Amino acid sequence: MAKVNRLTVDGRDYFLPDPVTELKKEILEAIKDGGGYVTIPPLRGGPGIDILFSPGMPVTWSQFDVGSGEAPAGAGDHAADDAAIVDDYPEI
């Protein structure tokens, strides 16, 4: 199983690969210095995103395990058919 970290900043979630130790230190330093930009790396490829961290900004870390991407035994080729589909748009 892989570990994925969720960083929630001011109500927005960012998903990050392990390890996040250095990133946590950078964010803490930016806040201690009165504010500053920290580059949040992407979960999969890309340039990442710069976020301005400042004292008093709500920041929450959480970590969880995710599956290996393999279907459970006996699921066959229909594992994707069991996924929930959410339609936020009403039919016209």
mmCIF file with all atom_site columns, C-alpha atoms in Angstrom:
data_model
loop_
_atom_site.group_PDB
_atom_site.id
_atom_site.type_symbol
_atom_site.label_atom_id
_atom_site.label_alt_id
_atom_site.label_comp_id
_atom_site.label_asym_id
_atom_site.label_entity_id
_atom_site.label_seq_id
_atom_site.pdbx_PDB_ins_code
_atom_site.Cartn_x
_atom_site.Cartn_y
_atom_site.Cartn_z
_atom_site.occupancy
_atom_site.B_iso_or_equiv
_atom_site.pdbx_formal_charge
_atom_site.auth_seq_id
_atom_site.auth_comp_id
_atom_site.auth_asym_id
_atom_site.auth_atom_id
_atom_site.pdbx_PDB_model_num
ATOM 1  C CA . MET A 1 1  ? 0.000   0.000   0.000   1.00 0.00 ? 1  MET A CA 1
ATOM 2  C CA . ALA A 1 2  ? 1.132   3.517   -0.735  1.00 0.00 ? 2  ALA A CA 1
ATOM 3  C CA . LYS A 1 3  ? 0.767   6.402   1.665   1.00 0.00 ? 3  LYS A CA 1
ATOM 4  C CA . VAL A 1 4  ? -0.795  9.639   0.466   1.00 0.00 ? 4  VAL A CA 1
ATOM 5  C CA . ASN A 1 5  ? -0.759  12.840  2.467   1.00 0.00 ? 5  ASN A CA 1
ATOM 6  C CA . ARG A 1 6  ? -3.549  15.385  2.374   1.00 0.00 ? 6  ARG A CA 1
ATOM 7  C CA . LEU A 1 7  ? -2.694  18.992  3.066   1.00 0.00 ? 7  LEU A CA 1
ATOM 8  C CA . THR A 1 8  ? -5.760  21.145  3.652   1.00 0.00 ? 8  THR A CA 1
ATOM 9  C CA . VAL A 1 9  ? -5.077  24.867  3.386   1.00 0.00 ? 9  VAL A CA 1
ATOM 10 C CA . ASP A 1 10 ? -7.930  27.290  3.940   1.00 0.00 ? 10 ASP A CA 1
ATOM 11 C CA . GLY A 1 11 ? -10.472 24.625  2.958   1.00 0.00 ? 11 GLY A CA 1
ATOM 12 C CA . ARG A 1 12 ? -8.668  23.369  -0.175  1.00 0.00 ? 12 ARG A CA 1
ATOM 13 C CA . ASP A 1 13 ? -7.159  19.889  -0.351  1.00 0.00 ? 13 ASP A CA 1
ATOM 14 C CA . TYR A 1 14 ? -3.786  19.040  -1.896  1.00 0.00 ? 14 TYR A CA 1
ATOM 15 C CA . PHE A 1 15 ? -2.676  15.420  -2.180  1.00 0.00 ? 15 PHE A CA 1
ATOM 16 C CA . LEU A 1 16 ? 1.034   14.735  -1.818  1.00 0.00 ? 16 LEU A CA 1
ATOM 17 C CA . PRO A 1 17 ? 3.303   11.693  -2.017  1.00 0.00 ? 17 PRO A CA 1
ATOM 18 C CA . ASP A 1 18 ? 5.432   10.595  0.926   1.00 0.00 ? 18 ASP A CA 1
ATOM 19 C CA . PRO A 1 19 ? 7.729   11.929  2.414   1.00 0.00 ? 19 PRO A CA 1
ATOM 20 C CA . VAL A 1 20 ? 6.476   15.355  3.444   1.00 0.00 ? 20 VAL A CA 1
ATOM 21 C CA . THR A 1 21 ? 8.908   16.053  6.293   1.00 0.00 ? 21 THR A CA 1
ATOM 22 C CA . GLU A 1 22 ? 10.833  18.767  4.410   1.00 0.00 ? 22 GLU A CA 1
ATOM 23 C CA . LEU A 1 23 ? 7.638   20.349  3.106   1.00 0.00 ? 23 LEU A CA 1
ATOM 24 C CA . LYS A 1 24 ? 6.242   20.579  6.639   1.00 0.00 ? 24 LYS A CA 1
ATOM 25 C CA . LYS A 1 25 ? 9.455   22.325  7.739   1.00 0.00 ? 25 LYS A CA 1
ATOM 26 C CA . GLU A 1 26 ? 9.238   24.801  4.831   1.00 0.00 ? 26 GLU A CA 1
ATOM 27 C CA . ILE A 1 27 ? 5.620   25.647  5.668   1.00 0.00 ? 27 ILE A CA 1
ATOM 28 C CA . LEU A 1 28 ? 6.406   26.074  9.362   1.00 0.00 ? 28 LEU A CA 1
ATOM 29 C CA . GLU A 1 29 ? 9.360   28.364  8.550   1.00 0.00 ? 29 GLU A CA 1
ATOM 30 C CA . ALA A 1 30 ? 7.245   30.476  6.196   1.00 0.00 ? 30 ALA A CA 1
ATOM 31 C CA . ILE A 1 31 ? 4.630   30.931  8.912   1.00 0.00 ? 31 ILE A CA 1
ATOM 32 C CA . LYS A 1 32 ? 7.239   31.694  11.607  1.00 0.00 ? 32 LYS A CA 1
ATOM 33 C CA . ASP A 1 33 ? 8.802   34.324  9.322   1.00 0.00 ? 33 ASP A CA 1
ATOM 34 C CA . GLY A 1 34 ? 5.461   36.138  9.069   1.00 0.00 ? 34 GLY A CA 1
ATOM 35 C CA . GLY A 1 35 ? 4.425   34.579  5.760   1.00 0.00 ? 35 GLY A CA 1
ATOM 36 C CA . GLY A 1 36 ? 5.898   33.345  2.538   1.00 0.00 ? 36 GLY A CA 1
ATOM 37 C CA . TYR A 1 37 ? 5.348   31.244  -0.561  1.00 0.00 ? 37 TYR A CA 1
ATOM 38 C CA . VAL A 1 38 ? 5.967   27.505  -0.476  1.00 0.00 ? 38 VAL A CA 1
ATOM 39 C CA . THR A 1 39 ? 5.876   25.306  -3.575  1.00 0.00 ? 39 THR A CA 1
ATOM 40 C CA . ILE A 1 40 ? 3.582   22.335  -3.080  1.00 0.00 ? 40 ILE A CA 1
ATOM 41 C CA . PRO A 1 41 ? 4.717   19.440  -5.279  1.00 0.00 ? 41 PRO A CA 1
ATOM 42 C CA . PRO A 1 42 ? 2.167   17.585  -7.404  1.00 0.00 ? 42 PRO A CA 1
ATOM 43 C CA . LEU A 1 43 ? 1.057   14.051  -6.623  1.00 0.00 ? 43 LEU A CA 1
ATOM 44 C CA . ARG A 1 44 ? 1.844   13.015  -10.218 1.00 0.00 ? 44 ARG A CA 1
ATOM 45 C CA . GLY A 1 45 ? 4.108   15.087  -12.460 1.00 0.00 ? 45 GLY A CA 1
ATOM 46 C CA . GLY A 1 46 ? 3.799   18.772  -13.236 1.00 0.00 ? 46 GLY A CA 1
ATOM 47 C CA . PRO A 1 47 ? 5.232   21.951  -11.786 1.00 0.00 ? 47 PRO A CA 1
ATOM 48 C CA . GLY A 1 48 ? 3.318   22.037  -8.497  1.00 0.00 ? 48 GLY A CA 1
ATOM 49 C CA . ILE A 1 49 ? 1.627   25.097  -7.047  1.00 0.00 ? 49 ILE A CA 1
ATOM 50 C CA . ASP A 1 50 ? 2.898   28.048  -4.990  1.00 0.00 ? 50 ASP A CA 1
ATOM 51 C CA . ILE A 1 51 ? 0.811   28.837  -1.910  1.00 0.00 ? 51 ILE A CA 1
ATOM 52 C CA . LEU A 1 52 ? 1.243   31.885  0.290   1.00 0.00 ? 52 LEU A CA 1
ATOM 53 C CA . PHE A 1 53 ? 1.262   30.708  3.910   1.00 0.00 ? 53 PHE A CA 1
ATOM 54 C CA . SER A 1 54 ? 0.704   33.256  6.657   1.00 0.00 ? 54 SER A CA 1
ATOM 55 C CA . PRO A 1 55 ? 0.218   33.197  10.427  1.00 0.00 ? 55 PRO A CA 1
ATOM 56 C CA . GLY A 1 56 ? -3.338  32.295  11.412  1.00 0.00 ? 56 GLY A CA 1
ATOM 57 C CA . MET A 1 57 ? -4.045  30.448  8.142   1.00 0.00 ? 57 MET A CA 1
ATOM 58 C CA . PRO A 1 58 ? -5.847  27.148  8.792   1.00 0.00 ? 58 PRO A CA 1
ATOM 59 C CA . VAL A 1 59 ? -3.577  24.260  7.755   1.00 0.00 ? 59 VAL A CA 1
ATOM 60 C CA . THR A 1 60 ? -4.330  20.566  8.408   1.00 0.00 ? 60 THR A CA 1
ATOM 61 C CA . TRP A 1 61 ? -2.282  17.468  7.582   1.00 0.00 ? 61 TRP A CA 1
ATOM 62 C CA . SER A 1 62 ? -3.637  13.937  7.301   1.00 0.00 ? 62 SER A CA 1
ATOM 63 C CA . GLN A 1 63 ? -2.175  10.695  5.969   1.00 0.00 ? 63 GLN A CA 1
ATOM 64 C CA . PHE A 1 64 ? -3.892  7.588   4.676   1.00 0.00 ? 64 PHE A CA 1
ATOM 65 C CA . ASP A 1 65 ? -3.104  4.338   2.886   1.00 0.00 ? 65 ASP A CA 1
ATOM 66 C CA . VAL A 1 66 ? -4.354  3.768   -0.629  1.00 0.00 ? 66 VAL A CA 1
ATOM 67 C CA . GLY A 1 67 ? -4.641  0.449   -2.431  1.00 0.00 ? 67 GLY A CA 1
ATOM 68 C CA . SER A 1 68 ? -2.189  -0.781  -4.987  1.00 0.00 ? 68 SER A CA 1
ATOM 69 C CA . GLY A 1 69 ? -4.727  -0.243  -7.774  1.00 0.00 ? 69 GLY A CA 1
ATOM 70 C CA . GLU A 1 70 ? -5.391  -3.966  -8.148  1.00 0.00 ? 70 GLU A CA 1
ATOM 71 C CA . ALA A 1 71 ? -8.962  -5.220  -8.162  1.00 0.00 ? 71 ALA A CA 1
ATOM 72 C CA . PRO A 1 72 ? -9.954  -7.469  -5.255  1.00 0.00 ? 72 PRO A CA 1
ATOM 73 C CA . ALA A 1 73 ? -9.937  -11.215 -5.916  1.00 0.00 ? 73 ALA A CA 1
ATOM 74 C CA . GLY A 1 74 ? -13.094 -12.311 -7.717  1.00 0.00 ? 74 GLY A CA 1
ATOM 75 C CA . ALA A 1 75 ? -13.916 -8.809  -8.979  1.00 0.00 ? 75 ALA A CA 1
ATOM 76 C CA . GLY A 1 76 ? -13.136 -9.779  -12.566 1.00 0.00 ? 76 GLY A CA 1
ATOM 77 C CA . ASP A 1 77 ? -13.267 -7.086  -15.226 1.00 0.00 ? 77 ASP A CA 1
ATOM 78 C CA . HIS A 1 78 ? -16.297 -5.392  -13.668 1.00 0.00 ? 78 HIS A CA 1
ATOM 79 C CA . ALA A 1 79 ? -14.549 -3.633  -10.764 1.00 0.00 ? 79 ALA A CA 1
ATOM 80 C CA . ALA A 1 80 ? -14.968 -0.227  -12.437 1.00 0.00 ? 80 ALA A CA 1
ATOM 81 C CA . ASP A 1 81 ? -18.711 -0.851  -12.916 1.00 0.00 ? 81 ASP A CA 1
ATOM 82 C CA . ASP A 1 82 ? -19.194 -0.732  -9.128  1.00 0.00 ? 82 ASP A CA 1
ATOM 83 C CA . ALA A 1 83 ? -17.914 2.864   -8.854  1.00 0.00 ? 83 ALA A CA 1
ATOM 84 C CA . ALA A 1 84 ? -20.471 5.456   -7.825  1.00 0.00 ? 84 ALA A CA 1
ATOM 85 C CA . ILE A 1 85 ? -21.374 8.085   -10.398 1.00 0.00 ? 85 ILE A CA 1
ATOM 86 C CA . VAL A 1 86 ? -22.385 11.470  -9.069  1.00 0.00 ? 86 VAL A CA 1
ATOM 87 C CA . ASP A 1 87 ? -24.162 13.896  -11.380 1.00 0.00 ? 87 ASP A CA 1
ATOM 88 C CA . ASP A 1 88 ? -24.155 17.408  -9.980  1.00 0.00 ? 88 ASP A CA 1
ATOM 89 C CA . TYR A 1 89 ? -26.030 18.845  -12.951 1.00 0.00 ? 89 TYR A CA 1
ATOM 90 C CA . PRO A 1 90 ? -29.787 18.443  -13.327 1.00 0.00 ? 90 PRO A CA 1
ATOM 91 C CA . GLU A 1 91 ? -31.132 17.185  -16.634 1.00 0.00 ? 91 GLU A CA 1
ATOM 92 C CA . ILE A 1 92 ? -32.609 19.859  -18.863 1.00 0.00 ? 92 ILE A CA 1
#
